[in-house]
PDB file of N, CA and C in Angstrom:
ATOM      1  N   MET A 688     -56.079 -28.981 -64.436  1.00  0.00           N
ATOM      2  CA  MET A 688     -56.317 -27.869 -63.551  1.00  0.00           C
ATOM      3  C   MET A 688     -57.563 -28.137 -62.700  1.00  0.00           C
ATOM      4  N   THR A 689     -57.426 -27.972 -61.409  1.00  0.00           N
ATOM      5  CA  THR A 689     -58.572 -28.150 -60.524  1.00  0.00           C
ATOM      6  C   THR A 689     -59.135 -26.787 -60.146  1.00  0.00           C
ATOM      7  N   THR A 690     -60.428 -26.758 -59.930  1.00  0.00           N
ATOM      8  CA  THR A 690     -61.071 -25.513 -59.516  1.00  0.00           C
ATOM      9  C   THR A 690     -61.511 -25.631 -58.069  1.00  0.00           C
ATOM     10  N   LYS A 691     -61.512 -24.499 -57.392  1.00  0.00           N
ATOM     11  CA  LYS A 691     -61.949 -24.479 -56.001  1.00  0.00           C
ATOM     12  C   LYS A 691     -63.460 -24.641 -55.938  1.00  0.00           C
ATOM     13  N   PRO A 692     -63.954 -25.336 -54.921  1.00  0.00           N
ATOM     14  CA  PRO A 692     -65.411 -25.406 -54.754  1.00  0.00           C
ATOM     15  C   PRO A 692     -65.959 -24.009 -54.440  1.00  0.00           C
ATOM     16  N   HIS A 693     -67.190 -23.771 -54.856  1.00  0.00           N
ATOM     17  CA  HIS A 693     -67.848 -22.491 -54.609  1.00  0.00           C
ATOM     18  C   HIS A 693     -68.967 -22.687 -53.598  1.00  0.00           C
ATOM     19  N   CYS A 694     -69.173 -21.670 -52.777  1.00  0.00           N
ATOM     20  CA  CYS A 694     -70.258 -21.708 -51.807  1.00  0.00           C
ATOM     21  C   CYS A 694     -70.990 -20.376 -51.833  1.00  0.00           C
ATOM     22  N   TYR A 695     -72.271 -20.404 -52.164  1.00  0.00           N
ATOM     23  CA  TYR A 695     -73.115 -19.222 -52.078  1.00  0.00           C
ATOM     24  C   TYR A 695     -73.747 -19.219 -50.690  1.00  0.00           C
ATOM     25  N   VAL A 696     -73.578 -18.122 -49.961  1.00  0.00           N
ATOM     26  CA  VAL A 696     -74.118 -18.008 -48.609  1.00  0.00           C
ATOM     27  C   VAL A 696     -75.327 -17.082 -48.644  1.00  0.00           C
ATOM     28  N   SER A 697     -76.465 -17.596 -48.247  1.00  0.00           N
ATOM     29  CA  SER A 697     -77.689 -16.803 -48.180  1.00  0.00           C
ATOM     30  C   SER A 697     -77.918 -16.408 -46.723  1.00  0.00           C
ATOM     31  N   THR A 698     -77.726 -15.129 -46.447  1.00  0.00           N
ATOM     32  CA  THR A 698     -77.867 -14.628 -45.093  1.00  0.00           C
ATOM     33  C   THR A 698     -78.390 -13.201 -45.151  1.00  0.00           C
ATOM     34  N   PRO A 699     -79.072 -12.756 -44.117  1.00  0.00           N
ATOM     35  CA  PRO A 699     -79.509 -11.350 -44.109  1.00  0.00           C
ATOM     36  C   PRO A 699     -78.310 -10.411 -44.118  1.00  0.00           C
ATOM     37  N   PHE A 700     -78.544  -9.164 -44.486  1.00  0.00           N
ATOM     38  CA  PHE A 700     -77.520  -8.123 -44.457  1.00  0.00           C
ATOM     39  C   PHE A 700     -77.783  -7.217 -43.264  1.00  0.00           C
ATOM     40  N   GLY A 701     -76.715  -6.677 -42.704  1.00  0.00           N
ATOM     41  CA  GLY A 701     -76.859  -5.670 -41.651  1.00  0.00           C
ATOM     42  C   GLY A 701     -77.284  -6.245 -40.311  1.00  0.00           C
ATOM     43  N   THR A 702     -77.743  -5.351 -39.453  1.00  0.00           N
ATOM     44  CA  THR A 702     -78.153  -5.724 -38.101  1.00  0.00           C
ATOM     45  C   THR A 702     -79.668  -5.848 -38.049  1.00  0.00           C
ATOM     46  N   LYS A 703     -80.131  -6.953 -37.479  1.00  0.00           N
ATOM     47  CA  LYS A 703     -81.568  -7.227 -37.355  1.00  0.00           C
ATOM     48  C   LYS A 703     -81.878  -7.610 -35.914  1.00  0.00           C
ATOM     49  N   THR A 704     -83.116  -7.413 -35.520  1.00  0.00           N
ATOM     50  CA  THR A 704     -83.566  -7.781 -34.181  1.00  0.00           C
ATOM     51  C   THR A 704     -84.125  -9.199 -34.205  1.00  0.00           C
ATOM     52  N   ALA A 705     -83.606 -10.039 -33.331  1.00  0.00           N
ATOM     53  CA  ALA A 705     -84.095 -11.418 -33.203  1.00  0.00           C
ATOM     54  C   ALA A 705     -85.435 -11.404 -32.468  1.00  0.00           C
ATOM     55  N   VAL A 706     -86.143 -12.530 -32.481  1.00  0.00           N
ATOM     56  CA  VAL A 706     -87.455 -12.599 -31.837  1.00  0.00           C
ATOM     57  C   VAL A 706     -87.380 -12.340 -30.334  1.00  0.00           C
ATOM     58  N   ASP A 707     -86.214 -12.584 -29.723  1.00  0.00           N
ATOM     59  CA  ASP A 707     -86.065 -12.344 -28.295  1.00  0.00           C
ATOM     60  C   ASP A 707     -85.572 -10.931 -27.981  1.00  0.00           C
ATOM     61  N   GLY A 708     -85.451 -10.094 -29.024  1.00  0.00           N
ATOM     62  CA  GLY A 708     -85.053  -8.707 -28.818  1.00  0.00           C
ATOM     63  C   GLY A 708     -83.567  -8.425 -28.977  1.00  0.00           C
ATOM     64  N   ARG A 709     -82.733  -9.474 -29.051  1.00  0.00           N
ATOM     65  CA  ARG A 709     -81.293  -9.261 -29.240  1.00  0.00           C
ATOM     66  C   ARG A 709     -81.027  -8.739 -30.639  1.00  0.00           C
ATOM     67  N   LEU A 710     -80.000  -7.898 -30.761  1.00  0.00           N
ATOM     68  CA  LEU A 710     -79.561  -7.438 -32.074  1.00  0.00           C
ATOM     69  C   LEU A 710     -78.504  -8.398 -32.604  1.00  0.00           C
ATOM     70  N   ILE A 711     -78.656  -8.797 -33.855  1.00  0.00           N
ATOM     71  CA  ILE A 711     -77.696  -9.696 -34.487  1.00  0.00           C
ATOM     72  C   ILE A 711     -77.095  -8.965 -35.683  1.00  0.00           C
ATOM     73  N   ASP A 712     -75.784  -8.819 -35.684  1.00  0.00           N
ATOM     74  CA  ASP A 712     -75.073  -8.188 -36.796  1.00  0.00           C
ATOM     75  C   ASP A 712     -74.687  -9.287 -37.784  1.00  0.00           C
ATOM     76  N   HIS A 713     -75.537  -9.494 -38.770  1.00  0.00           N
ATOM     77  CA  HIS A 713     -75.326 -10.578 -39.730  1.00  0.00           C
ATOM     78  C   HIS A 713     -74.079 -10.366 -40.581  1.00  0.00           C
ATOM     79  N   ASP A 714     -73.745  -9.121 -40.868  1.00  0.00           N
ATOM     80  CA  ASP A 714     -72.515  -8.855 -41.624  1.00  0.00           C
ATOM     81  C   ASP A 714     -71.296  -9.305 -40.825  1.00  0.00           C
ATOM     82  N   HIS A 715     -71.282  -9.025 -39.531  1.00  0.00           N
ATOM     83  CA  HIS A 715     -70.166  -9.425 -38.670  1.00  0.00           C
ATOM     84  C   HIS A 715     -70.055 -10.953 -38.609  1.00  0.00           C
ATOM     85  N   VAL A 716     -71.185 -11.630 -38.438  1.00  0.00           N
ATOM     86  CA  VAL A 716     -71.188 -13.100 -38.381  1.00  0.00           C
ATOM     87  C   VAL A 716     -70.624 -13.678 -39.682  1.00  0.00           C
ATOM     88  N   TYR A 717     -71.049 -13.118 -40.809  1.00  0.00           N
ATOM     89  CA  TYR A 717     -70.576 -13.603 -42.106  1.00  0.00           C
ATOM     90  C   TYR A 717     -69.086 -13.318 -42.296  1.00  0.00           C
ATOM     91  N   LEU A 718     -68.683 -12.065 -42.026  1.00  0.00           N
ATOM     92  CA  LEU A 718     -67.306 -11.651 -42.315  1.00  0.00           C
ATOM     93  C   LEU A 718     -66.264 -12.220 -41.352  1.00  0.00           C
ATOM     94  N   THR A 719     -66.653 -12.512 -40.118  1.00  0.00           N
ATOM     95  CA  THR A 719     -65.674 -12.997 -39.144  1.00  0.00           C
ATOM     96  C   THR A 719     -65.835 -14.468 -38.791  1.00  0.00           C
ATOM     97  N   GLY A 720     -66.926 -15.077 -39.227  1.00  0.00           N
ATOM     98  CA  GLY A 720     -67.151 -16.479 -38.898  1.00  0.00           C
ATOM     99  C   GLY A 720     -67.327 -17.366 -40.116  1.00  0.00           C
ATOM    100  N   ILE A 721     -68.424 -17.146 -40.816  1.00  0.00           N
ATOM    101  CA  ILE A 721     -68.792 -18.021 -41.930  1.00  0.00           C
ATOM    102  C   ILE A 721     -67.764 -17.971 -43.054  1.00  0.00           C
ATOM    103  N   ARG A 722     -67.481 -16.767 -43.552  1.00  0.00           N
ATOM    104  CA  ARG A 722     -66.570 -16.623 -44.697  1.00  0.00           C
ATOM    105  C   ARG A 722     -65.163 -17.157 -44.393  1.00  0.00           C
ATOM    106  N   PRO A 723     -64.524 -16.738 -43.275  1.00  0.00           N
ATOM    107  CA  PRO A 723     -63.174 -17.258 -43.000  1.00  0.00           C
ATOM    108  C   PRO A 723     -63.134 -18.777 -42.829  1.00  0.00           C
ATOM    109  N   ALA A 724     -64.166 -19.340 -42.225  1.00  0.00           N
ATOM    110  CA  ALA A 724     -64.193 -20.792 -42.015  1.00  0.00           C
ATOM    111  C   ALA A 724     -64.250 -21.531 -43.348  1.00  0.00           C
ATOM    112  N   LEU A 725     -65.092 -21.055 -44.255  1.00  0.00           N
ATOM    113  CA  LEU A 725     -65.194 -21.700 -45.567  1.00  0.00           C
ATOM    114  C   LEU A 725     -63.940 -21.482 -46.412  1.00  0.00           C
ATOM    115  N   GLU A 726     -63.366 -20.283 -46.336  1.00  0.00           N
ATOM    116  CA  GLU A 726     -62.134 -20.018 -47.090  1.00  0.00           C
ATOM    117  C   GLU A 726     -60.981 -20.867 -46.566  1.00  0.00           C
ATOM    118  N   ALA A 727     -60.959 -21.135 -45.272  1.00  0.00           N
ATOM    119  CA  ALA A 727     -59.912 -21.992 -44.696  1.00  0.00           C
ATOM    120  C   ALA A 727     -59.991 -23.416 -45.246  1.00  0.00           C
ATOM    121  N   LEU A 728     -61.167 -23.796 -45.730  1.00  0.00           N
ATOM    122  CA  LEU A 728     -61.354 -25.115 -46.338  1.00  0.00           C
ATOM    123  C   LEU A 728     -61.053 -25.100 -47.835  1.00  0.00           C
ATOM    124  N   GLY A 729     -60.625 -23.929 -48.343  1.00  0.00           N
ATOM    125  CA  GLY A 729     -60.286 -23.822 -49.756  1.00  0.00           C
ATOM    126  C   GLY A 729     -61.466 -23.527 -50.653  1.00  0.00           C
ATOM    127  N   THR A 730     -62.534 -22.994 -50.084  1.00  0.00           N
ATOM    128  CA  THR A 730     -63.753 -22.713 -50.826  1.00  0.00           C
ATOM    129  C   THR A 730     -63.823 -21.243 -51.226  1.00  0.00           C
ATOM    130  N   THR A 731     -64.298 -20.973 -52.435  1.00  0.00           N
ATOM    131  CA  THR A 731     -64.601 -19.613 -52.850  1.00  0.00           C
ATOM    132  C   THR A 731     -65.988 -19.273 -52.318  1.00  0.00           C
ATOM    133  N   VAL A 732     -66.086 -18.194 -51.560  1.00  0.00           N
ATOM    134  CA  VAL A 732     -67.331 -17.847 -50.873  1.00  0.00           C
ATOM    135  C   VAL A 732     -67.888 -16.562 -51.458  1.00  0.00           C
ATOM    136  N   VAL A 733     -69.211 -16.513 -51.641  1.00  0.00           N
ATOM    137  CA  VAL A 733     -69.855 -15.305 -52.147  1.00  0.00           C
ATOM    138  C   VAL A 733     -71.237 -15.140 -51.508  1.00  0.00           C
ATOM    139  N   ARG A 734     -71.580 -13.898 -51.266  1.00  0.00           N
ATOM    140  CA  ARG A 734     -72.905 -13.531 -50.762  1.00  0.00           C
ATOM    141  C   ARG A 734     -73.500 -12.542 -51.757  1.00  0.00           C
ATOM    142  N   ALA A 735     -74.812 -12.436 -51.835  1.00  0.00           N
ATOM    143  CA  ALA A 735     -75.476 -11.633 -52.870  1.00  0.00           C
ATOM    144  C   ALA A 735     -74.948 -10.208 -52.945  1.00  0.00           C
ATOM    145  N   ASP A 736     -74.637  -9.594 -51.805  1.00  0.00           N
ATOM    146  CA  ASP A 736     -74.168  -8.200 -51.843  1.00  0.00           C
ATOM    147  C   ASP A 736     -72.746  -8.077 -52.395  1.00  0.00           C
ATOM    148  N   GLU A 737     -72.072  -9.204 -52.610  1.00  0.00           N
ATOM    149  CA  GLU A 737     -70.717  -9.199 -53.179  1.00  0.00           C
ATOM    150  C   GLU A 737     -70.731  -9.501 -54.678  1.00  0.00           C
ATOM    151  N   MET A 738     -71.902  -9.811 -55.201  1.00  0.00           N
ATOM    152  CA  MET A 738     -72.010 -10.147 -56.619  1.00  0.00           C
ATOM    153  C   MET A 738     -72.111  -8.873 -57.441  1.00  0.00           C
ATOM    154  N   SER A 739     -71.515  -8.923 -58.619  1.00  0.00           N
ATOM    155  CA  SER A 739     -71.597  -7.770 -59.505  1.00  0.00           C
ATOM    156  C   SER A 739     -72.678  -8.002 -60.549  1.00  0.00           C
ATOM    157  N   GLY A 740     -73.056  -6.957 -61.191  1.00  0.00           N
ATOM    158  CA  GLY A 740     -74.060  -7.056 -62.236  1.00  0.00           C
ATOM    159  C   GLY A 740     -75.292  -6.253 -61.892  1.00  0.00           C
ATOM    160  N   ALA A 741     -75.995  -5.890 -62.918  1.00  0.00           N
ATOM    161  CA  ALA A 741     -77.181  -5.055 -62.742  1.00  0.00           C
ATOM    162  C   ALA A 741     -78.340  -5.834 -62.139  1.00  0.00           C
ATOM    163  N   ILE A 742     -78.386  -7.117 -62.415  1.00  0.00           N
ATOM    164  CA  ILE A 742     -79.509  -7.919 -61.927  1.00  0.00           C
ATOM    165  C   ILE A 742     -78.967  -8.919 -60.910  1.00  0.00           C
ATOM    166  N   VAL A 743     -79.000  -8.531 -59.650  1.00  0.00           N
ATOM    167  CA  VAL A 743     -78.433  -9.366 -58.595  1.00  0.00           C
ATOM    168  C   VAL A 743     -79.163 -10.697 -58.494  1.00  0.00           C
ATOM    169  N   MET A 744     -80.462 -10.702 -58.612  1.00  0.00           N
ATOM    170  CA  MET A 744     -81.208 -11.961 -58.451  1.00  0.00           C
ATOM    171  C   MET A 744     -80.806 -12.979 -59.518  1.00  0.00           C
ATOM    172  N   LYS A 745     -80.456 -12.541 -60.727  1.00  0.00           N
ATOM    173  CA  LYS A 745     -79.961 -13.479 -61.742  1.00  0.00           C
ATOM    174  C   LYS A 745     -78.642 -14.073 -61.279  1.00  0.00           C
ATOM    175  N   SER A 746     -77.772 -13.248 -60.694  1.00  0.00           N
ATOM    176  CA  SER A 746     -76.496 -13.748 -60.177  1.00  0.00           C
ATOM    177  C   SER A 746     -76.720 -14.743 -59.048  1.00  0.00           C
ATOM    178  N   VAL A 747     -77.685 -14.459 -58.179  1.00  0.00           N
ATOM    179  CA  VAL A 747     -78.015 -15.381 -57.080  1.00  0.00           C
ATOM    180  C   VAL A 747     -78.529 -16.696 -57.657  1.00  0.00           C
ATOM    181  N   PHE A 748     -79.434 -16.618 -58.605  1.00  0.00           N
ATOM    182  CA  PHE A 748     -79.975 -17.822 -59.232  1.00  0.00           C
ATOM    183  C   PHE A 748     -78.885 -18.642 -59.898  1.00  0.00           C
ATOM    184  N   ASP A 749     -77.972 -17.983 -60.630  1.00  0.00           N
ATOM    185  CA  ASP A 749     -76.845 -18.682 -61.256  1.00  0.00           C
ATOM    186  C   ASP A 749     -75.963 -19.363 -60.213  1.00  0.00           C
ATOM    187  N   ALA A 750     -75.726 -18.672 -59.081  1.00  0.00           N
ATOM    188  CA  ALA A 750     -74.909 -19.257 -58.009  1.00  0.00           C
ATOM    189  C   ALA A 750     -75.578 -20.488 -57.421  1.00  0.00           C
ATOM    190  N   LEU A 751     -76.878 -20.426 -57.251  1.00  0.00           N
ATOM    191  CA  LEU A 751     -77.601 -21.575 -56.707  1.00  0.00           C
ATOM    192  C   LEU A 751     -77.556 -22.768 -57.654  1.00  0.00           C
ATOM    193  N   LEU A 752     -77.641 -22.517 -58.931  1.00  0.00           N
ATOM    194  CA  LEU A 752     -77.617 -23.603 -59.908  1.00  0.00           C
ATOM    195  C   LEU A 752     -76.232 -24.228 -60.049  1.00  0.00           C
ATOM    196  N   SER A 753     -75.196 -23.429 -59.822  1.00  0.00           N
ATOM    197  CA  SER A 753     -73.850 -23.979 -59.980  1.00  0.00           C
ATOM    198  C   SER A 753     -73.372 -24.584 -58.683  1.00  0.00           C
TER     199      SER A 753
END
């Protein structure tokens, strides 16, 4: 049995202002660009806000180590 590769994506959440004043919707970039592109390659994709558990940082740390 083969397992799919995993990819932890570290990106800001929500809309933030760039240094030049433009608004960047990081959720939109992740959901419509990054995630679909990686899934098309057969990768399991996860971002911290999609992880379950009471201690998110432990889940992030575990994802980074794996």
